[in-house]
Each structure stands twice: as structure tokens, then as C-alpha cells.
Coordinates of C-alpha atoms in Angstrom, one line a residue:
X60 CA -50.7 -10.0 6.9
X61 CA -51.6 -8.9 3.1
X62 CA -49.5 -5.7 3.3
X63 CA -45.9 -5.1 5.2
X64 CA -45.0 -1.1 6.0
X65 CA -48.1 -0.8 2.9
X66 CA -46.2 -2.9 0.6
X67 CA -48.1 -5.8 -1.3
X68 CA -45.9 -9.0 -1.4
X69 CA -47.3 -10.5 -4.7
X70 CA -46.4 -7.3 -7.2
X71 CA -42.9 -6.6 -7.6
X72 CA -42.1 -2.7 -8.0
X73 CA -39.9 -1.6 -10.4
X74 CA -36.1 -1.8 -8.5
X75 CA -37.4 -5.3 -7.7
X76 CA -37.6 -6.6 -11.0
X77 CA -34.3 -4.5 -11.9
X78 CA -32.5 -6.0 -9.2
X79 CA -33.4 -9.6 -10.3
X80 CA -32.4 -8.6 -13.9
X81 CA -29.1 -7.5 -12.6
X82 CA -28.6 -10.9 -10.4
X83 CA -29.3 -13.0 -13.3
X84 CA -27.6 -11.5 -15.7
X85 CA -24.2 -11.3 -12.9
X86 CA -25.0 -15.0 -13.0
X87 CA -24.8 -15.7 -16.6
X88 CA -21.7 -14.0 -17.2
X89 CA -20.1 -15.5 -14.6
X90 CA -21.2 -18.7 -15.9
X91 CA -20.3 -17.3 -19.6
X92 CA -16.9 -15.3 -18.8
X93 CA -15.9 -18.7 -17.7
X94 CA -15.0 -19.9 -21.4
X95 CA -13.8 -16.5 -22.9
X96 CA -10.4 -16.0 -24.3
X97 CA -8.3 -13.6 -25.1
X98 CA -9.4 -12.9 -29.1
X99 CA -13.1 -12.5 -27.8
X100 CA -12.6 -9.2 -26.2
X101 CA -15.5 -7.9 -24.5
X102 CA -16.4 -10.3 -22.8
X103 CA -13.0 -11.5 -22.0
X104 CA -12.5 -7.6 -20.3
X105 CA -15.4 -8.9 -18.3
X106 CA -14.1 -11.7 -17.4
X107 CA -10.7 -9.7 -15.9
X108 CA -12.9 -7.3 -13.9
X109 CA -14.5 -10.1 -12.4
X110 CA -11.3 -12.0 -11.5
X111 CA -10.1 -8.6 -10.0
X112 CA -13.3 -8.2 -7.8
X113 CA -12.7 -11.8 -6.9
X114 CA -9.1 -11.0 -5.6
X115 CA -10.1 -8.0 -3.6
X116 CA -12.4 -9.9 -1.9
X117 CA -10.0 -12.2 -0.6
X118 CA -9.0 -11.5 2.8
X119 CA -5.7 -12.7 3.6
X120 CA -2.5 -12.5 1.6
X121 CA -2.9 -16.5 1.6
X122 CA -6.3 -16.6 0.0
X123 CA -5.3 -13.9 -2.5
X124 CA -1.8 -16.0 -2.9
X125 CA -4.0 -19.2 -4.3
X126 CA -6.7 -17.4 -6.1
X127 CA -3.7 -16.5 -7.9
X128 CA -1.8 -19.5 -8.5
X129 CA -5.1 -20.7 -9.7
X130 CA -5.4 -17.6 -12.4
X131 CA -1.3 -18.2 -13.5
X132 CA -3.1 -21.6 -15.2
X133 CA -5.8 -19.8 -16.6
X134 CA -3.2 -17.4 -17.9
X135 CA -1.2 -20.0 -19.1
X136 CA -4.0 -22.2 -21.0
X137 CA -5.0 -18.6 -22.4
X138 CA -1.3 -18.7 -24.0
X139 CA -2.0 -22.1 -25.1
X140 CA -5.6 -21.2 -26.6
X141 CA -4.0 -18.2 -28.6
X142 CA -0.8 -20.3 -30.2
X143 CA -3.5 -23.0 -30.9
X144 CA -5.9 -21.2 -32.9
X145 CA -2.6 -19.2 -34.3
X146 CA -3.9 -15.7 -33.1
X147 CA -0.5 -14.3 -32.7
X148 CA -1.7 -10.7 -33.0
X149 CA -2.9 -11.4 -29.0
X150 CA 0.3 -13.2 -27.6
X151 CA 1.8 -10.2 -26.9
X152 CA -0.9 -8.9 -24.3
X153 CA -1.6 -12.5 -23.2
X154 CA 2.2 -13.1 -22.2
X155 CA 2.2 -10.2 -20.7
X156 CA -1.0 -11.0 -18.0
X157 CA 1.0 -14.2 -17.4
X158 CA 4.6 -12.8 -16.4
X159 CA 3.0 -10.1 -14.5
X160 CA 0.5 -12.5 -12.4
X161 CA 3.7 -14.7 -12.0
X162 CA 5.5 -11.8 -10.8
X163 CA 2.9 -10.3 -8.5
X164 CA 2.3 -13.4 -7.0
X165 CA 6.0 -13.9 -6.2
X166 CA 6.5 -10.5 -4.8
X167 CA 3.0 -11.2 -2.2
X168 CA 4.4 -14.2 -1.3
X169 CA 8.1 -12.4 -0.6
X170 CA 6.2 -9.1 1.0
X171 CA 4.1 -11.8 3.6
X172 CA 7.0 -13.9 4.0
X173 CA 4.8 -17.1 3.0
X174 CA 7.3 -19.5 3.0
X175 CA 4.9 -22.1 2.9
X176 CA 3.6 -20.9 -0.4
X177 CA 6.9 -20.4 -2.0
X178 CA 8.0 -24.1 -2.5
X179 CA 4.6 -24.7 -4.2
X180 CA 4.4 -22.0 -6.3
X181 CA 8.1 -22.7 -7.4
X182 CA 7.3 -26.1 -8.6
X183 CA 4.2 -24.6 -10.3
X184 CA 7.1 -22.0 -11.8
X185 CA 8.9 -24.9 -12.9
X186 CA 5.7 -26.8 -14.7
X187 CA 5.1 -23.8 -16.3
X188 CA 8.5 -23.1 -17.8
X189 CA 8.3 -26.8 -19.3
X190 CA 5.0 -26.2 -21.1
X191 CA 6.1 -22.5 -22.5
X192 CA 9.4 -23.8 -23.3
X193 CA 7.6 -26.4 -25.2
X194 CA 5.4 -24.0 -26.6
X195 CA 8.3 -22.2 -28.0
X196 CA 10.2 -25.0 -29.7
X197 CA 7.3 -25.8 -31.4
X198 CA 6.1 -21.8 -32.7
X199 CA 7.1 -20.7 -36.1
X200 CA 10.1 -18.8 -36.5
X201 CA 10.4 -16.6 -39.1
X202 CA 10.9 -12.7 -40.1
X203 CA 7.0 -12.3 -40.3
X204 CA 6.5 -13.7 -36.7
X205 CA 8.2 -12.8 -34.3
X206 CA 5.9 -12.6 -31.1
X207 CA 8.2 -16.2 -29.7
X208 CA 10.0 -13.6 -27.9
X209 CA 7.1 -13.1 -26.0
X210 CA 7.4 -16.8 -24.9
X211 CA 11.1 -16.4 -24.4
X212 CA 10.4 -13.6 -22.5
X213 CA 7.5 -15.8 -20.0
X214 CA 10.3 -18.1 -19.5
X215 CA 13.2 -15.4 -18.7
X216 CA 10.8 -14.1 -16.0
X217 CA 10.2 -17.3 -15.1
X218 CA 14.0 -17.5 -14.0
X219 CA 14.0 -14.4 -12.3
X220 CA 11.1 -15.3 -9.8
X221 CA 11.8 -18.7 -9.0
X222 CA 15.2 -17.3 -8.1
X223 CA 13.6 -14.6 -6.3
X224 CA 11.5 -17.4 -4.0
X225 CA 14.7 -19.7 -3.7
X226 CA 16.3 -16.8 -1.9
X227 CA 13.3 -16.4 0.8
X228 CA 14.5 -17.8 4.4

């Protein structure tokens, strides 16, 4: 059988070989988006569209409730990446993606009532606050600087949500 509905098998048309294209190149930034931070932004916009897509796809509030938790330490090594390199100009927005994950994945746990979820996610809570509080002893204070706030701020939300899961029954 050479030809199928007058199709030849060995030449590719045209949305064949743009298909392909568009599958390997999906793959490569998914391989690539992998290792972006914040500072590189392109790719690392990429990289939060993809992570988005991912958490649609998830079908349950429990999936979607440890695809999360699982992003809330990528968040938080992106806080660590940025006070590392001593890019302070993107704490702000990276603090930000942090306490809002942490607080979305608090309130889907609270709207689900997955109590199961809530005693890990606390103690992940509680990690966290360690390491950001850490983080904040050791950033420079000064009049020029003043994006540890942003840290305080992590940890101050950090408060409110663990207190938020303590009170689920």
C-alpha cells in the first residue's frame, strides 16, 4: 500500500514538518524553561505559562494542591537565586509569586476541605518561614535597599496561612 486516501508516506507535506517543528521546539523549552530565573525574562514568562497550562490540566483539587506545593519551592529557590546573585530590582515581583502561590494553595485546600493536605503543607509553611527568615537576617539593610520588607512581608503571610490551615476541622 504506496499511497493512503492519495497520500505518499515517505514526503512530509508542509503542516507535517511544521507540526514536528512546533513539537520540538515545545520540547526544548520545556527542557530549557526548566533552569530560567526570574532576571532572564522571556523565557522565564515562558516558563510561568507553562506551569499554568500544567495546573489546568490537573484534574482534581488534589493534583492541583501538589503541583503547587511543588511550585512554592521553585518559588522559593527563585527568592534564593535573586538575593544570591544580589538582583534586588526583582525581589519585589518574585516575593510576590511566592506569597500569592502560598496563599492560593491555602485557600484550595480550605475551599476542598483537604484536610489531609493541610498538615503537610503547614509544615512545608513552617520550612519555608525558617529559610526566608534566614534570608532576611542575613540581607543588607540600609536606606538604599529596602526590598527586605518584601521578605518580611513572605513571612507575615506566612503567619496568616498557616493560621488559616490550623483553624480547618
Amino acid at each position: 500500500m504506496d499511497k493512503f486516501l492519495g497520500i505518499n508516506p515517505k514526503i512530509l507535506t508542509r503542516a507535517e514538518i511544521v507540526l514536528i517543528a512546533i513539537l520540538a521546539l515545545a520540547a526544548f523549552s520545556l527542557i530549557l524553561t526548566r533552569y530560567v530565573n526570574p532576571d532572564f525574562v522571556p523565557l522565564f514568562n515562558l516558563k510561568r505559562l507553562q506551569e499554568k497550562v500544567f495546573l489546568n490540566t490537573k484534574p482534581s483539587p488534589e493534583s492541583k494542591v501538589e503541583y503547587m506545593t511543588f511550585l512554592l519551592n521553585v518559588r522559593l529557590d527563585e527568592i534564593k537565586y535573586i538575593l544570591s546573585r544580589k538582583k534586588y530590582d526583582y525581589l519585589l515581583s518574585t516575593s510576590l509569586r511566592y506569597s500569592t502561590l502560598a496563599g492560593e494553595t491555602t485557600e484550595l485546600i480550605i475551599a476542598n476541605n483537604l484536610k489531609d493536605q493541610a498538615e503537610p503543607l503547614k509544615n512545608q509553611f513552617l520550612y519555608h518561614k525558617q529559610i526566608l527568615h534566614d534570608l532576611y537576617v542575613s540581607y543588607p539593610k540600609n536606606t538604599d535597599n529596602v526590598e527586605y520588607k518584601y521578605l518580611e512581608d513572605d513571612i507575615n503571610y506566612l503567619d496568616i496561612y498557616l493560621n488559616k490551615l490550623s483553624r480547618l476541622k
